[in-house]
Short mmCIF file of C-alpha atoms in Angstrom, two decimals:
data_model
loop_
_atom_site.label_atom_id
_atom_site.label_comp_id
_atom_site.label_asym_id
_atom_site.label_seq_id
_atom_site.Cartn_x
_atom_site.Cartn_y
_atom_site.Cartn_z
CA MET A 19 4.97 21.68 -3.58
CA ALA A 20 4.05 24.33 -6.14
CA LYS A 21 7.64 24.87 -7.27
CA GLN A 22 8.17 24.41 -10.99
CA GLN A 23 9.97 21.13 -11.72
CA GLN A 24 11.78 20.21 -14.89
CA VAL A 25 10.46 16.63 -14.84
CA VAL A 26 7.76 15.02 -12.70
CA ILE A 27 7.66 11.23 -12.76
CA VAL A 28 4.47 9.48 -11.70
CA GLY A 29 5.29 6.03 -10.31
CA GLY A 30 8.11 4.81 -8.10
CA GLY A 31 8.65 1.28 -9.32
CA VAL A 32 11.86 0.18 -11.02
CA ILE A 33 10.82 1.89 -14.29
CA GLY A 34 10.06 5.22 -12.58
CA LEU A 35 13.17 5.03 -10.37
CA LEU A 36 15.55 4.21 -13.21
CA THR A 37 13.94 6.85 -15.45
CA ALA A 38 14.52 9.38 -12.67
CA TYR A 39 18.10 8.19 -12.16
CA ASN A 40 18.97 8.47 -15.86
CA LEU A 41 17.51 11.98 -16.13
CA ALA A 42 19.01 13.21 -12.84
CA ARG A 43 22.46 11.99 -13.89
CA GLU A 44 22.07 14.21 -16.97
CA GLY A 45 21.40 17.24 -14.78
CA ARG A 46 17.62 17.35 -14.89
CA ALA A 47 15.72 18.40 -11.76
CA VAL A 48 13.41 15.49 -11.03
CA MET A 49 10.46 15.00 -8.68
CA LEU A 50 9.15 11.46 -8.32
CA LEU A 51 5.64 10.88 -6.93
CA GLU A 52 4.56 7.42 -5.72
CA ARG A 53 1.05 6.59 -4.49
CA ALA A 54 2.30 4.01 -1.93
CA GLY A 55 5.89 3.08 -1.04
CA LEU A 56 8.70 2.99 -3.61
CA GLY A 57 8.87 -0.26 -5.55
CA GLN A 58 6.23 -1.98 -3.40
CA GLU A 59 4.06 -3.19 -6.27
CA SER A 60 5.16 -5.20 -9.31
CA SER A 61 8.86 -4.36 -8.79
CA TRP A 62 8.87 -5.91 -5.34
CA ALA A 63 6.59 -8.86 -6.15
CA GLY A 64 8.36 -10.23 -9.24
CA GLY A 65 10.97 -12.95 -9.48
CA GLY A 66 13.72 -10.88 -11.06
CA ILE A 67 14.85 -13.23 -13.84
CA VAL A 68 16.83 -11.04 -16.23
CA SER A 69 15.26 -12.69 -19.28
CA PRO A 70 11.73 -13.12 -20.55
CA LEU A 71 10.54 -16.56 -19.38
CA TYR A 72 10.23 -17.70 -23.01
CA PRO A 73 12.23 -15.14 -24.98
CA TRP A 74 11.55 -16.82 -28.35
CA ARG A 75 7.79 -16.26 -27.97
CA TYR A 76 8.09 -12.46 -28.05
CA SER A 77 8.19 -9.94 -30.85
CA PRO A 78 11.49 -8.42 -32.02
CA ALA A 79 10.47 -5.24 -30.13
CA VAL A 80 10.65 -7.01 -26.76
CA THR A 81 13.76 -8.96 -27.79
CA ALA A 82 15.67 -5.78 -28.68
CA LEU A 83 15.05 -4.28 -25.22
CA ALA A 84 15.76 -7.59 -23.46
CA HIS A 85 19.13 -8.14 -25.16
CA TRP A 86 20.36 -4.63 -24.42
CA SER A 87 19.24 -4.88 -20.79
CA GLN A 88 20.71 -8.34 -20.17
CA ASP A 89 24.09 -7.18 -21.40
CA PHE A 90 23.90 -3.96 -19.34
CA TYR A 91 22.63 -5.32 -16.00
CA PRO A 92 25.99 -6.36 -14.50
CA GLN A 93 27.48 -2.87 -14.97
CA LEU A 94 24.29 -1.19 -13.72
CA ALA A 95 24.45 -3.32 -10.54
CA GLN A 96 28.13 -2.50 -10.12
CA ARG A 97 27.51 1.23 -10.53
CA LEU A 98 24.65 1.20 -8.01
CA PHE A 99 26.59 -0.92 -5.51
CA GLY A 100 29.59 1.41 -5.83
CA ALA A 101 27.42 4.50 -5.33
CA THR A 102 25.28 3.21 -2.45
CA GLY A 103 26.84 0.16 -0.80
CA VAL A 104 23.56 -1.70 -1.48
CA ASP A 105 24.18 -4.68 -3.77
CA PRO A 106 21.25 -5.49 -6.11
CA GLU A 107 22.74 -9.02 -6.29
CA VAL A 108 22.78 -9.78 -9.99
CA HIS A 109 23.27 -13.54 -9.65
CA THR A 110 24.25 -15.38 -12.85
CA THR A 111 23.04 -18.97 -12.50
CA GLY A 112 21.93 -19.98 -15.98
CA LEU A 113 18.46 -21.36 -16.69
CA TYR A 114 17.22 -24.83 -17.63
CA TRP A 115 13.93 -25.19 -19.50
CA LEU A 116 12.48 -28.71 -19.20
CA ASP A 117 10.13 -30.57 -21.57
CA LEU A 118 9.25 -27.55 -23.71
CA ASP A 119 6.55 -27.98 -26.34
CA ASP A 120 8.22 -25.43 -28.61
CA GLU A 121 11.83 -26.49 -28.08
CA ALA A 122 12.55 -26.34 -31.83
CA ASP A 123 11.35 -22.72 -31.96
CA ALA A 124 13.58 -21.88 -28.99
CA LEU A 125 16.67 -23.37 -30.63
CA ALA A 126 15.92 -21.69 -33.97
CA TRP A 127 15.51 -18.33 -32.18
CA ALA A 128 18.83 -18.78 -30.35
CA ALA A 129 20.65 -19.56 -33.61
CA ARG A 130 19.06 -16.56 -35.32
CA GLU A 131 19.73 -14.14 -32.43
CA GLY A 132 23.17 -15.47 -31.50
CA ARG A 133 22.15 -16.24 -27.90
CA PRO A 134 23.94 -19.03 -25.96
CA LEU A 135 20.97 -21.37 -25.66
CA SER A 136 21.47 -25.03 -26.52
CA LYS A 137 19.94 -28.48 -26.18
CA VAL A 138 21.52 -30.57 -23.42
CA ASP A 139 21.00 -34.14 -22.30
CA VAL A 140 18.59 -34.26 -19.38
CA SER A 141 21.26 -36.11 -17.37
CA GLN A 142 23.43 -32.97 -17.63
CA ALA A 143 20.62 -30.95 -16.05
CA HIS A 144 20.41 -33.48 -13.20
CA ASP A 145 24.20 -33.40 -12.71
CA ALA A 146 24.19 -29.59 -12.61
CA VAL A 147 21.06 -29.33 -10.44
CA PRO A 148 21.00 -32.42 -8.17
CA ALA A 149 17.81 -31.17 -6.46
CA LEU A 150 15.83 -31.34 -9.73
CA GLY A 151 12.88 -33.73 -9.83
CA GLY A 152 12.79 -36.80 -12.06
CA GLY A 153 10.25 -37.36 -14.80
CA TYR A 154 11.71 -34.86 -17.27
CA SER A 155 12.98 -36.12 -20.60
CA ARG A 156 14.31 -33.04 -22.43
CA ALA A 157 16.25 -29.94 -21.45
CA ILE A 158 17.64 -26.78 -23.01
CA TYR A 159 20.03 -24.45 -21.20
CA MET A 160 21.15 -20.84 -21.41
CA ALA A 161 24.33 -20.20 -19.42
CA ASP A 162 24.42 -16.45 -18.92
CA VAL A 163 20.93 -15.84 -17.53
CA ALA A 164 21.01 -13.94 -14.24
CA ASN A 165 18.45 -12.96 -11.64
CA VAL A 166 18.40 -9.70 -9.75
CA ARG A 167 17.17 -9.41 -6.16
CA ASN A 168 14.46 -6.92 -6.97
CA PRO A 169 13.75 -5.53 -3.45
CA ARG A 170 17.47 -4.76 -3.12
CA LEU A 171 17.52 -3.19 -6.60
CA VAL A 172 14.71 -0.84 -5.49
CA LYS A 173 16.60 0.03 -2.28
CA SER A 174 19.81 0.65 -4.23
CA LEU A 175 18.08 2.84 -6.84
CA LYS A 176 16.39 4.91 -4.10
CA ALA A 177 19.73 5.50 -2.34
CA ALA A 178 21.48 6.36 -5.62
CA LEU A 179 18.73 8.85 -6.52
CA LEU A 180 18.77 10.57 -3.14
CA ALA A 181 22.54 11.06 -3.46
CA LEU A 182 22.05 13.11 -6.66
CA PRO A 183 21.33 16.87 -6.62
CA ASP A 184 17.86 18.25 -7.51
CA VAL A 185 16.00 14.99 -6.84
CA THR A 186 12.85 14.97 -4.69
CA ILE A 187 10.87 11.83 -3.84
CA HIS A 188 7.36 11.95 -2.38
CA GLU A 189 5.99 8.59 -1.26
CA HIS A 190 2.31 8.13 -0.31
CA CYS A 191 1.47 10.91 -2.75
CA GLU A 192 -1.23 9.80 -5.16
CA VAL A 193 -1.65 11.59 -8.49
CA SER A 194 -5.31 11.95 -9.46
CA GLY A 195 -4.95 13.62 -12.85
CA PHE A 196 -3.09 16.09 -15.02
CA VAL A 197 -2.96 19.89 -15.20
CA LEU A 198 -3.66 21.08 -18.75
CA ASN A 199 -2.92 24.37 -20.45
CA ASN A 200 -4.69 24.08 -23.81
CA ASN A 201 -3.43 20.69 -25.01
CA ARG A 202 -0.18 20.83 -23.12
CA VAL A 203 0.28 18.86 -19.89
CA VAL A 204 1.94 21.29 -17.46
CA GLY A 205 1.67 19.33 -14.22
CA VAL A 206 -0.23 16.83 -12.09
CA ASN A 207 -2.89 17.04 -9.39
CA THR A 208 -2.24 15.48 -5.98
CA ALA A 209 -4.10 15.52 -2.66
CA THR A 210 -1.76 18.27 -1.44
CA GLY A 211 -2.18 20.44 -4.53
CA SER A 212 -0.84 20.74 -8.06
CA VAL A 213 2.77 20.15 -9.03
CA PHE A 214 3.88 21.94 -12.21
CA ALA A 215 6.49 20.61 -14.62
CA ASP A 216 8.03 21.09 -18.03
CA GLN A 217 7.61 17.36 -18.69
CA VAL A 218 5.42 14.75 -16.97
CA VAL A 219 6.32 11.06 -17.21
CA LEU A 220 3.70 8.40 -16.56
CA ALA A 221 5.44 5.27 -15.24
CA ALA A 222 2.66 4.04 -12.97
CA GLY A 223 2.66 0.36 -13.96
CA ALA A 224 -0.75 -1.30 -13.76
CA TRP A 225 -2.32 2.05 -12.75
CA SER A 226 -1.13 3.89 -15.91
CA GLY A 227 -4.26 3.14 -17.93
CA GLN A 228 -6.54 4.54 -15.22
CA LEU A 229 -4.55 7.77 -15.06
CA LEU A 230 -4.41 8.29 -18.81
CA SER A 231 -8.17 7.75 -19.04
CA THR A 232 -8.60 11.06 -17.14
CA LEU A 233 -7.46 12.71 -20.41
CA GLY A 234 -9.94 10.68 -22.46
CA MET A 235 -7.18 8.42 -23.81
CA ALA A 236 -7.51 4.62 -23.77
CA LEU A 237 -4.19 3.01 -22.87
CA PRO A 238 -4.57 -0.79 -22.93
CA VAL A 239 -2.57 -1.42 -19.75
CA GLU A 240 -4.45 -3.50 -17.18
CA PRO A 241 -3.55 -5.26 -13.93
CA VAL A 242 -2.66 -8.96 -14.20
CA LYS A 243 -2.27 -10.63 -10.81
CA GLY A 244 0.67 -12.93 -10.11
CA GLN A 245 1.28 -14.94 -6.94
CA MET A 246 4.62 -16.28 -5.70
CA ILE A 247 5.89 -18.34 -2.80
CA LEU A 248 9.27 -18.30 -1.09
CA TYR A 249 11.28 -21.06 0.62
CA LYS A 250 14.51 -20.80 2.62
CA CYS A 251 17.10 -23.54 2.02
CA ALA A 252 20.86 -23.88 2.31
CA SER A 253 22.74 -21.38 0.13
CA ASP A 254 24.12 -24.11 -2.19
CA PHE A 255 20.83 -26.07 -2.42
CA LEU A 256 19.82 -24.94 -5.93
CA SER A 257 22.60 -23.98 -8.32
CA SER A 258 20.55 -22.88 -11.34
CA MET A 259 17.13 -21.52 -12.26
CA VAL A 260 14.76 -24.16 -13.61
CA LEU A 261 11.50 -23.78 -15.50
CA ALA A 262 8.87 -26.38 -16.47
CA LYS A 263 5.15 -26.21 -17.32
CA GLY A 264 5.11 -22.44 -16.97
CA ARG A 265 6.45 -22.45 -13.39
CA TYR A 266 9.98 -21.57 -12.29
CA ALA A 267 12.35 -21.82 -9.34
CA ILE A 268 14.83 -18.99 -8.74
CA PRO A 269 17.70 -19.33 -6.23
CA ARG A 270 18.98 -16.27 -4.38
CA ARG A 271 22.55 -16.25 -3.09
CA ASP A 272 21.48 -16.77 0.52
CA GLY A 273 19.39 -19.89 -0.12
CA HIS A 274 16.00 -18.25 -0.58
CA ILE A 275 14.12 -19.91 -3.44
CA LEU A 276 11.23 -18.23 -5.22
CA ILE A 277 8.56 -20.28 -6.99
CA GLY A 278 6.23 -18.53 -9.42
CA SER A 279 3.89 -17.63 -10.75
CA THR A 280 0.19 -17.43 -11.49
CA LEU A 281 -1.47 -15.31 -14.20
CA GLU A 282 -4.87 -14.05 -13.04
CA HIS A 283 -7.21 -11.37 -14.36
CA GLU A 284 -8.76 -10.16 -11.09
CA GLY A 285 -8.70 -6.38 -11.52
CA PHE A 286 -6.82 -4.55 -8.78
CA ASP A 287 -7.36 -7.30 -6.18
CA LYS A 288 -4.02 -8.63 -4.96
CA THR A 289 -5.11 -10.85 -2.11
CA PRO A 290 -3.03 -14.04 -1.90
CA THR A 291 -5.28 -17.12 -2.21
CA GLU A 292 -5.18 -20.64 -0.78
CA THR A 293 -5.83 -22.06 -4.26
CA ALA A 294 -2.72 -20.42 -5.67
CA LEU A 295 -0.68 -21.45 -2.61
CA ALA A 296 -1.63 -25.11 -3.15
CA SER A 297 -0.93 -24.89 -6.89
CA LEU A 298 2.47 -23.21 -6.41
CA LYS A 299 3.47 -25.73 -3.72
CA ALA A 300 2.56 -28.60 -6.08
CA SER A 301 4.70 -27.04 -8.83
CA ALA A 302 7.55 -26.51 -6.37
CA VAL A 303 7.57 -30.15 -5.27
CA GLU A 304 7.33 -31.38 -8.87
CA LEU A 305 10.34 -29.24 -9.86
CA ILE A 306 12.32 -29.82 -6.65
CA PRO A 307 10.98 -32.74 -4.57
CA ALA A 308 13.01 -31.83 -1.45
CA LEU A 309 10.86 -28.69 -1.07
CA ALA A 310 8.08 -30.99 0.22
CA ASP A 311 9.90 -30.85 3.56
CA ALA A 312 10.77 -27.14 3.42
CA GLU A 313 8.72 -24.39 4.99
CA VAL A 314 7.04 -21.70 2.90
CA VAL A 315 8.39 -18.48 4.43
CA GLY A 316 6.53 -16.08 2.15
CA HIS A 317 3.46 -15.94 -0.12
CA TRP A 318 2.37 -12.77 -1.89
CA ALA A 319 0.64 -11.36 -4.94
CA GLY A 320 1.47 -8.44 -7.23
CA LEU A 321 -0.12 -6.72 -10.21
CA ARG A 322 1.72 -6.73 -13.52
CA PRO A 323 1.03 -3.94 -16.03
CA GLY A 324 -0.46 -6.13 -18.78
CA SER A 325 -0.18 -4.79 -22.33
CA PRO A 326 -0.81 -6.13 -25.85
CA GLU A 327 2.05 -8.52 -26.74
CA GLY A 328 3.94 -7.20 -23.70
CA ILE A 329 5.35 -4.30 -25.74
CA PRO A 330 5.83 -1.25 -23.49
CA TYR A 331 4.79 2.31 -24.33
CA ILE A 332 7.86 4.55 -24.45
CA GLY A 333 7.64 8.10 -25.79
CA GLU A 334 5.55 11.28 -25.91
CA VAL A 335 1.75 11.07 -25.99
CA PRO A 336 0.39 12.45 -29.28
CA GLY A 337 -1.95 15.41 -28.81
CA PHE A 338 -0.68 16.13 -25.29
CA GLN A 339 2.64 17.92 -25.46
CA GLY A 340 4.76 17.49 -22.33
CA LEU A 341 3.25 14.10 -21.38
CA TRP A 342 5.43 11.02 -21.76
CA LEU A 343 4.89 7.31 -21.19
CA ASN A 344 7.26 4.62 -19.92
CA CYS A 345 4.85 1.86 -18.91
CA GLY A 346 3.11 -1.38 -19.92
CA HIS A 347 6.05 -3.77 -19.50
CA TYR A 348 3.73 -6.65 -18.48
CA ARG A 349 5.84 -9.61 -17.24
CA ASN A 350 9.20 -8.07 -18.10
CA GLY A 351 9.54 -4.77 -16.24
CA LEU A 352 12.70 -5.83 -14.40
CA VAL A 353 14.08 -7.48 -17.54
CA LEU A 354 13.49 -4.51 -19.81
CA ALA A 355 14.08 -1.65 -17.36
CA PRO A 356 17.69 -0.70 -18.24
CA ALA A 357 16.99 -0.49 -21.99
CA SER A 358 13.53 1.08 -21.62
CA CYS A 359 14.82 3.80 -19.32
CA GLN A 360 17.90 4.47 -21.46
CA LEU A 361 15.76 4.71 -24.59
CA PHE A 362 13.32 6.96 -22.73
CA ALA A 363 16.13 9.31 -21.62
CA ASP A 364 17.47 9.41 -25.19
CA LEU A 365 14.04 10.47 -26.50
CA LEU A 366 13.32 13.07 -23.81
CA LEU A 367 16.82 14.55 -24.04
CA GLY A 368 16.81 14.55 -27.85
CA ARG A 369 19.77 12.17 -28.21
CA ALA A 370 20.34 9.40 -30.75
CA PRO A 371 18.35 6.44 -29.34
CA ILE A 372 20.10 3.17 -28.36
CA ILE A 373 17.59 1.19 -30.46
CA ASP A 374 14.84 2.05 -32.95
CA PRO A 375 12.09 3.69 -30.85
CA ALA A 376 9.29 3.15 -33.40
CA PRO A 377 7.77 -0.10 -31.98
CA TYR A 378 7.24 1.50 -28.55
CA ALA A 379 5.89 4.87 -29.70
CA PRO A 380 2.49 5.68 -28.16
CA ALA A 381 1.37 7.25 -31.49
CA GLY A 382 -0.98 4.86 -33.26
CA ARG A 383 -1.19 2.56 -30.21
CA LEU A 384 -3.58 4.67 -28.09
CA ASN A 385 -7.25 5.38 -28.71
CA ALA A 386 -9.52 8.16 -27.62
CA GLY A 387 -11.40 6.83 -24.57
#
């Protein structure tokens, strides 16, 4: 594995995979190293709503990435499906928010940003989603919100990458640190030896902070546990995504329904708990009473890469030439991936960036450890 690579990417979640795909399509030789299996952490565990849960509560930095990604997702899915035959299933269902405390803020944000979010009578929500529980008095709706079937997106990205020339993927290959030449990062250390590269990209999700600390840099990315449950219903059972009291229901095309999610600061522990299972079931039945009679077919936990304000780190690390970050997407990795990875490719390849890169620049946002 000692061959010189143009780009080594540390982390095989959706961010690492799409970063690799964008660079490989531009002719870069790419090696991607993943400590476990591709996309088995946050990318696999999330719900896949292609919108922040409460988009109006985020800074313009997150909004800019989210808008670009939402508009780009359908063509990305089409391109991947065409190249691989694996459909990431971008499923446009719309989303109803019920009984929001900050409804006025949401509507003001939509007017300001030109997004198709509007107040609707709660009876309209019940007509559109007959399975919805009673007891809600207010609703707002955004028509064009989609969800992506994240495990299929990972599968599709892997297949698309392996079909490109000069791409190598090593799963179950943990990176323990970086190879330095003066202040330049020239590679990474793994259990099977060092891998040298012109550029190293850290896209290791919740593990990114730990890795960067080996260089004495403090990156405020920490694991935030989230638990989800899954039901299987008829394919037409739930026609739209619904969200109330911080919990959501997401329908897949085949009748699977995801209910999420908890927010827990438990370090790197991702054991599913009975407490969360009971809490998620209660939320499920409140949102959709008929789920009281449905069987839970899955319950899991994942670790989100928590970051201040959920603003990712995208760009070169100051003081360490050759080391780049694309990490810290917190709850919105799947939402922000297309824009983050396009912006990242623009910066690494020296092209005009799709949006202003300043808010995501690591400079000024990292501290010496």
